[in-house]
Short mmCIF file of C-alpha atoms in Angstrom, two decimals:
data_model
loop_
_atom_site.label_atom_id
_atom_site.label_comp_id
_atom_site.label_asym_id
_atom_site.label_seq_id
_atom_site.Cartn_x
_atom_site.Cartn_y
_atom_site.Cartn_z
CA MET A 7 -33.40 -4.19 -77.30
CA THR A 8 -35.90 -6.12 -79.17
CA ILE A 9 -34.87 -9.92 -79.31
CA PRO A 10 -35.12 -10.94 -82.94
CA LEU A 11 -37.90 -13.49 -84.11
CA LEU A 12 -36.56 -17.11 -84.30
CA GLU A 13 -37.73 -19.20 -87.12
CA VAL A 14 -36.84 -22.91 -86.96
CA CYS A 15 -36.89 -25.24 -89.98
CA VAL A 16 -37.98 -28.85 -89.48
CA ASP A 17 -38.72 -31.79 -91.67
CA ASP A 18 -40.31 -34.48 -89.30
CA ALA A 19 -43.07 -34.40 -86.72
CA ASP A 20 -40.83 -34.88 -83.65
CA SER A 21 -38.78 -31.86 -84.70
CA LEU A 22 -41.85 -29.82 -85.19
CA LEU A 23 -43.14 -30.36 -81.66
CA ALA A 24 -39.52 -29.80 -80.26
CA ALA A 25 -39.29 -26.52 -82.02
CA PHE A 26 -42.60 -25.33 -80.67
CA GLU A 27 -41.94 -26.42 -77.13
CA GLY A 28 -38.57 -24.91 -77.11
CA GLY A 29 -40.01 -21.36 -78.05
CA ALA A 30 -39.82 -21.05 -81.91
CA ASP A 31 -41.77 -18.04 -83.02
CA ARG A 32 -42.49 -19.35 -86.53
CA ILE A 33 -41.77 -22.67 -88.16
CA GLU A 34 -40.39 -23.39 -91.75
CA LEU A 35 -41.93 -26.72 -92.66
CA CYS A 36 -40.06 -28.85 -95.17
CA SER A 37 -39.45 -32.36 -95.89
CA ALA A 38 -35.90 -33.88 -96.73
CA LEU A 39 -33.70 -30.95 -95.15
CA GLU A 40 -30.60 -32.83 -95.98
CA VAL A 41 -31.20 -31.64 -99.67
CA GLY A 42 -32.07 -28.08 -98.67
CA GLY A 43 -35.79 -28.78 -98.02
CA LEU A 44 -38.60 -29.91 -100.24
CA THR A 45 -42.43 -29.60 -99.88
CA PRO A 46 -43.62 -31.29 -96.79
CA THR A 47 -46.13 -34.05 -96.76
CA PRO A 48 -49.81 -33.49 -96.26
CA GLY A 49 -49.81 -35.37 -92.90
CA LEU A 50 -47.09 -33.18 -91.75
CA MET A 51 -48.77 -29.98 -92.76
CA ARG A 52 -51.87 -31.03 -91.00
CA LEU A 53 -50.09 -31.55 -87.67
CA ALA A 54 -48.29 -28.27 -88.09
CA ALA A 55 -51.62 -26.56 -88.48
CA THR A 56 -52.65 -27.41 -85.02
CA LEU A 57 -49.88 -25.38 -83.61
CA PRO A 58 -50.83 -21.83 -82.43
CA ILE A 59 -47.72 -20.15 -84.05
CA PRO A 60 -47.09 -19.39 -87.74
CA VAL A 61 -46.05 -22.07 -89.89
CA TYR A 62 -44.71 -21.48 -93.62
CA ALA A 63 -44.22 -24.43 -95.98
CA MET A 64 -41.43 -24.82 -98.46
CA VAL A 65 -42.84 -24.92 -101.96
CA ARG A 66 -40.01 -27.09 -103.86
CA PRO A 67 -40.91 -30.02 -105.78
CA ARG A 68 -37.63 -31.63 -106.41
CA PRO A 69 -34.04 -31.34 -105.15
CA GLY A 70 -31.35 -29.73 -107.28
CA ASP A 71 -31.34 -26.36 -108.53
CA PHE A 72 -34.06 -23.66 -108.72
CA VAL A 73 -34.50 -23.69 -112.46
CA PHE A 74 -37.92 -24.95 -112.93
CA GLU A 75 -39.63 -26.33 -115.99
CA GLU A 76 -43.42 -26.04 -116.65
CA GLY A 77 -44.19 -29.42 -114.94
CA ASP A 78 -42.33 -28.27 -111.91
CA VAL A 79 -44.43 -24.93 -111.82
CA GLY A 80 -47.69 -26.67 -112.06
CA THR A 81 -46.67 -28.87 -109.29
CA MET A 82 -45.67 -25.81 -107.20
CA LEU A 83 -48.83 -24.32 -107.90
CA ALA A 84 -50.93 -27.26 -106.73
CA ASP A 85 -48.73 -27.50 -103.75
CA ILE A 86 -49.53 -23.77 -102.85
CA ASP A 87 -53.20 -24.80 -103.12
CA ALA A 88 -52.68 -27.57 -100.62
CA ILE A 89 -50.77 -25.44 -98.26
CA ARG A 90 -53.56 -22.97 -98.07
CA ALA A 91 -56.12 -25.92 -97.71
CA ALA A 92 -54.03 -27.11 -94.70
CA GLY A 93 -54.46 -23.88 -93.03
CA LEU A 94 -50.86 -22.88 -92.95
CA ALA A 95 -49.74 -19.17 -92.76
CA GLY A 96 -47.56 -18.78 -95.53
CA VAL A 97 -44.96 -20.42 -98.37
CA VAL A 98 -41.42 -20.39 -98.76
CA LEU A 99 -40.40 -20.33 -102.34
CA GLY A 100 -37.85 -19.16 -104.91
CA ALA A 101 -37.16 -19.73 -108.80
CA SER A 102 -33.92 -19.00 -110.67
CA ARG A 103 -32.93 -18.53 -114.39
CA PRO A 104 -29.90 -20.40 -115.60
CA ASP A 105 -27.63 -17.51 -114.77
CA GLY A 106 -28.70 -17.45 -111.21
CA ALA A 107 -30.96 -14.32 -111.63
CA LEU A 108 -34.36 -14.62 -110.22
CA ASP A 109 -36.89 -15.99 -112.69
CA VAL A 110 -39.51 -12.98 -112.56
CA ALA A 111 -42.19 -14.78 -114.63
CA VAL A 112 -42.15 -17.76 -112.54
CA LEU A 113 -42.20 -15.98 -109.29
CA GLU A 114 -45.09 -13.72 -110.49
CA ARG A 115 -47.19 -16.81 -111.20
CA LEU A 116 -46.42 -18.42 -107.81
CA ALA A 117 -47.01 -15.21 -105.93
CA GLN A 118 -50.49 -14.83 -107.73
CA ARG A 119 -51.51 -18.40 -106.59
CA ALA A 120 -50.14 -17.67 -102.97
CA GLU A 121 -52.23 -14.35 -102.72
CA GLY A 122 -53.39 -14.00 -99.02
CA LEU A 123 -50.67 -16.14 -97.81
CA GLY A 124 -47.36 -14.83 -96.26
CA MET A 125 -44.21 -15.28 -98.53
CA THR A 126 -40.58 -15.88 -97.95
CA LEU A 127 -38.07 -15.81 -100.69
CA HIS A 128 -35.65 -18.73 -100.05
CA ARG A 129 -31.89 -19.09 -100.83
CA ALA A 130 -32.26 -19.11 -104.48
CA PHE A 131 -31.60 -15.37 -103.60
CA ASP A 132 -28.06 -16.52 -102.70
CA LEU A 133 -27.37 -17.51 -106.29
CA VAL A 134 -28.20 -13.97 -107.91
CA PRO A 135 -25.28 -12.11 -109.69
CA ASP A 136 -26.88 -8.72 -108.73
CA ILE A 137 -28.22 -8.06 -105.22
CA ALA A 138 -29.67 -4.75 -106.08
CA GLU A 139 -31.80 -6.23 -108.92
CA ALA A 140 -32.76 -9.21 -106.97
CA VAL A 141 -33.99 -7.11 -104.07
CA GLU A 142 -36.07 -4.92 -106.44
CA VAL A 143 -37.69 -8.17 -107.84
CA ALA A 144 -38.48 -9.68 -104.28
CA VAL A 145 -40.09 -6.43 -103.50
CA ALA A 146 -42.11 -6.11 -106.54
CA VAL A 147 -43.26 -9.59 -106.26
CA GLY A 148 -44.44 -9.01 -102.82
CA PHE A 149 -42.18 -11.13 -100.48
CA GLU A 150 -42.15 -10.27 -96.81
CA ARG A 151 -38.66 -11.27 -96.23
CA ILE A 152 -35.54 -12.90 -97.99
CA LEU A 153 -33.86 -15.83 -96.37
CA THR A 154 -30.20 -15.56 -97.11
CA SER A 155 -26.71 -16.73 -96.01
CA GLY A 156 -25.19 -13.71 -97.87
CA GLY A 157 -24.13 -16.08 -100.75
CA ALA A 158 -21.95 -18.19 -98.73
CA LEU A 159 -21.93 -21.69 -97.14
CA THR A 160 -22.94 -20.38 -93.83
CA ALA A 161 -24.14 -16.80 -92.64
CA LEU A 162 -21.28 -16.12 -90.72
CA ALA A 163 -19.09 -16.62 -93.66
CA GLY A 164 -21.41 -14.40 -95.85
CA LEU A 165 -21.53 -11.32 -93.48
CA GLU A 166 -20.24 -8.94 -96.03
CA ARG A 167 -22.87 -9.63 -98.58
CA LEU A 168 -25.49 -9.81 -95.91
CA LYS A 169 -24.62 -6.31 -94.75
CA GLN A 170 -24.70 -5.16 -98.53
CA THR A 171 -28.13 -6.83 -98.76
CA PHE A 172 -29.39 -4.84 -95.79
CA ASP A 173 -28.15 -1.59 -96.98
CA THR A 174 -29.79 -2.32 -100.57
CA THR A 175 -33.25 -2.93 -99.09
CA GLN A 176 -33.45 0.39 -97.01
CA GLY A 177 -36.06 -1.25 -95.02
CA ARG A 178 -38.42 -2.22 -97.67
CA ILE A 179 -38.36 -5.96 -97.01
CA GLY A 180 -37.00 -8.10 -94.31
CA ILE A 181 -33.76 -9.95 -94.44
CA MET A 182 -33.48 -13.16 -92.45
CA PRO A 183 -30.02 -14.56 -91.95
CA GLY A 184 -29.73 -18.40 -92.13
CA SER A 185 -27.32 -21.35 -92.60
CA GLY A 186 -24.96 -22.68 -90.08
CA LEU A 187 -26.51 -20.53 -87.23
CA ALA A 188 -25.96 -21.72 -83.79
CA PRO A 189 -25.86 -20.42 -80.09
CA SER A 190 -22.21 -20.10 -80.57
CA ASN A 191 -22.16 -17.83 -83.54
CA VAL A 192 -25.74 -16.13 -83.80
CA ALA A 193 -24.64 -13.18 -81.56
CA ALA A 194 -21.68 -12.30 -83.81
CA VAL A 195 -24.21 -12.18 -86.98
CA LEU A 196 -26.68 -10.30 -85.06
CA GLU A 197 -24.00 -7.76 -83.97
CA ALA A 198 -23.09 -7.28 -87.55
CA VAL A 199 -26.35 -6.88 -89.27
CA PRO A 200 -29.51 -5.43 -87.66
CA ALA A 201 -31.85 -8.44 -88.36
CA PHE A 202 -35.32 -8.79 -86.77
CA GLU A 203 -35.42 -12.49 -87.37
CA VAL A 204 -33.04 -15.39 -87.92
CA HIS A 205 -33.44 -18.84 -89.13
CA SER A 206 -31.85 -22.11 -87.79
CA SER A 207 -32.60 -25.75 -87.62
CA CYS A 208 -31.60 -25.87 -84.06
CA SER A 209 -30.63 -29.54 -84.56
CA ALA A 210 -28.23 -32.23 -83.50
CA PRO A 211 -27.37 -35.54 -85.14
CA ARG A 212 -29.38 -38.55 -84.18
CA PRO A 213 -27.77 -42.05 -85.25
CA SER A 214 -29.94 -44.12 -87.55
CA ALA A 215 -31.63 -47.19 -86.29
CA GLY A 216 -30.35 -50.45 -88.08
CA SER A 217 -27.44 -51.10 -90.04
CA ASN A 218 -29.38 -52.75 -92.98
CA ALA A 219 -31.13 -49.52 -93.70
CA ILE A 220 -27.79 -47.87 -93.93
CA ARG A 221 -26.17 -50.79 -95.96
CA LEU A 222 -29.08 -50.61 -98.45
CA GLY A 223 -28.82 -46.95 -98.99
CA PHE A 224 -32.25 -46.13 -97.21
CA ALA A 225 -30.66 -44.17 -94.55
CA ARG A 226 -27.31 -42.34 -93.47
CA GLU A 227 -25.46 -43.14 -90.36
CA SER A 228 -27.30 -40.22 -88.79
CA ARG A 229 -29.70 -37.44 -89.47
CA ARG A 230 -30.26 -34.17 -87.95
CA VAL A 231 -33.18 -33.75 -85.57
CA THR A 232 -34.41 -30.44 -83.78
CA THR A 233 -34.38 -30.73 -80.14
CA ARG A 234 -36.31 -28.53 -77.51
CA ASP A 235 -32.98 -27.88 -75.64
CA ALA A 236 -31.24 -26.69 -78.75
CA VAL A 237 -34.15 -24.38 -79.46
CA ILE A 238 -34.06 -22.95 -75.87
CA ALA A 239 -30.26 -22.58 -75.92
CA PHE A 240 -30.54 -20.55 -79.22
CA ARG A 241 -33.14 -18.15 -77.93
CA ARG A 242 -30.77 -17.62 -74.94
CA ALA A 243 -27.76 -16.86 -77.19
CA MET A 244 -29.94 -14.17 -78.86
CA THR A 245 -30.80 -12.51 -75.59
CA PRO A 246 -28.69 -9.55 -74.95
#
């Protein structure tokens, strides 16, 4: 049995290096994972580009929904140029219409700018009202894979919709379960859906240093940080 590829999402330098040292096969590079991930900084992209594994950077200019105005789209196009210039392998992006359906026009513009880079459709897919229609859009636009929790808060809770999505794709595009995956539950997800790759932060809470930063709203009491040991444990849990 082939062990699925492990993609680890990170948003800081320590987590990036821990993911690599723990055995991640691919990195999703972001900033601000506490809001679902935003476009990473140029410095973090430059550091990531030194690693000998593929790194895909998030293209998301702001927190909130995925309904993007023209100013947002212009920013995303420029961010794709920066990701290419940094030497990274691909991009992670998505765009929605107000009803949750994928915004085909915006996705086509972004995909055209990203030509030659790998592309992952992020969890904007989890908002779609029609799975079959969204899968056809993703295939037509040229995405390699869809990152999805099955429309639920976690992939474990979204197993039924994940199964439906797998059946709909008929092998034309990869499906990568993500959200809430840990060594304790990844085997159950892989048993239910024949995924060739999975997505996790492999992280643990780290207390924030300094009560004043918390008091003034600059920091929360803790933030999640990827650790080498967590990545190793996750990989072991995927091994049959």
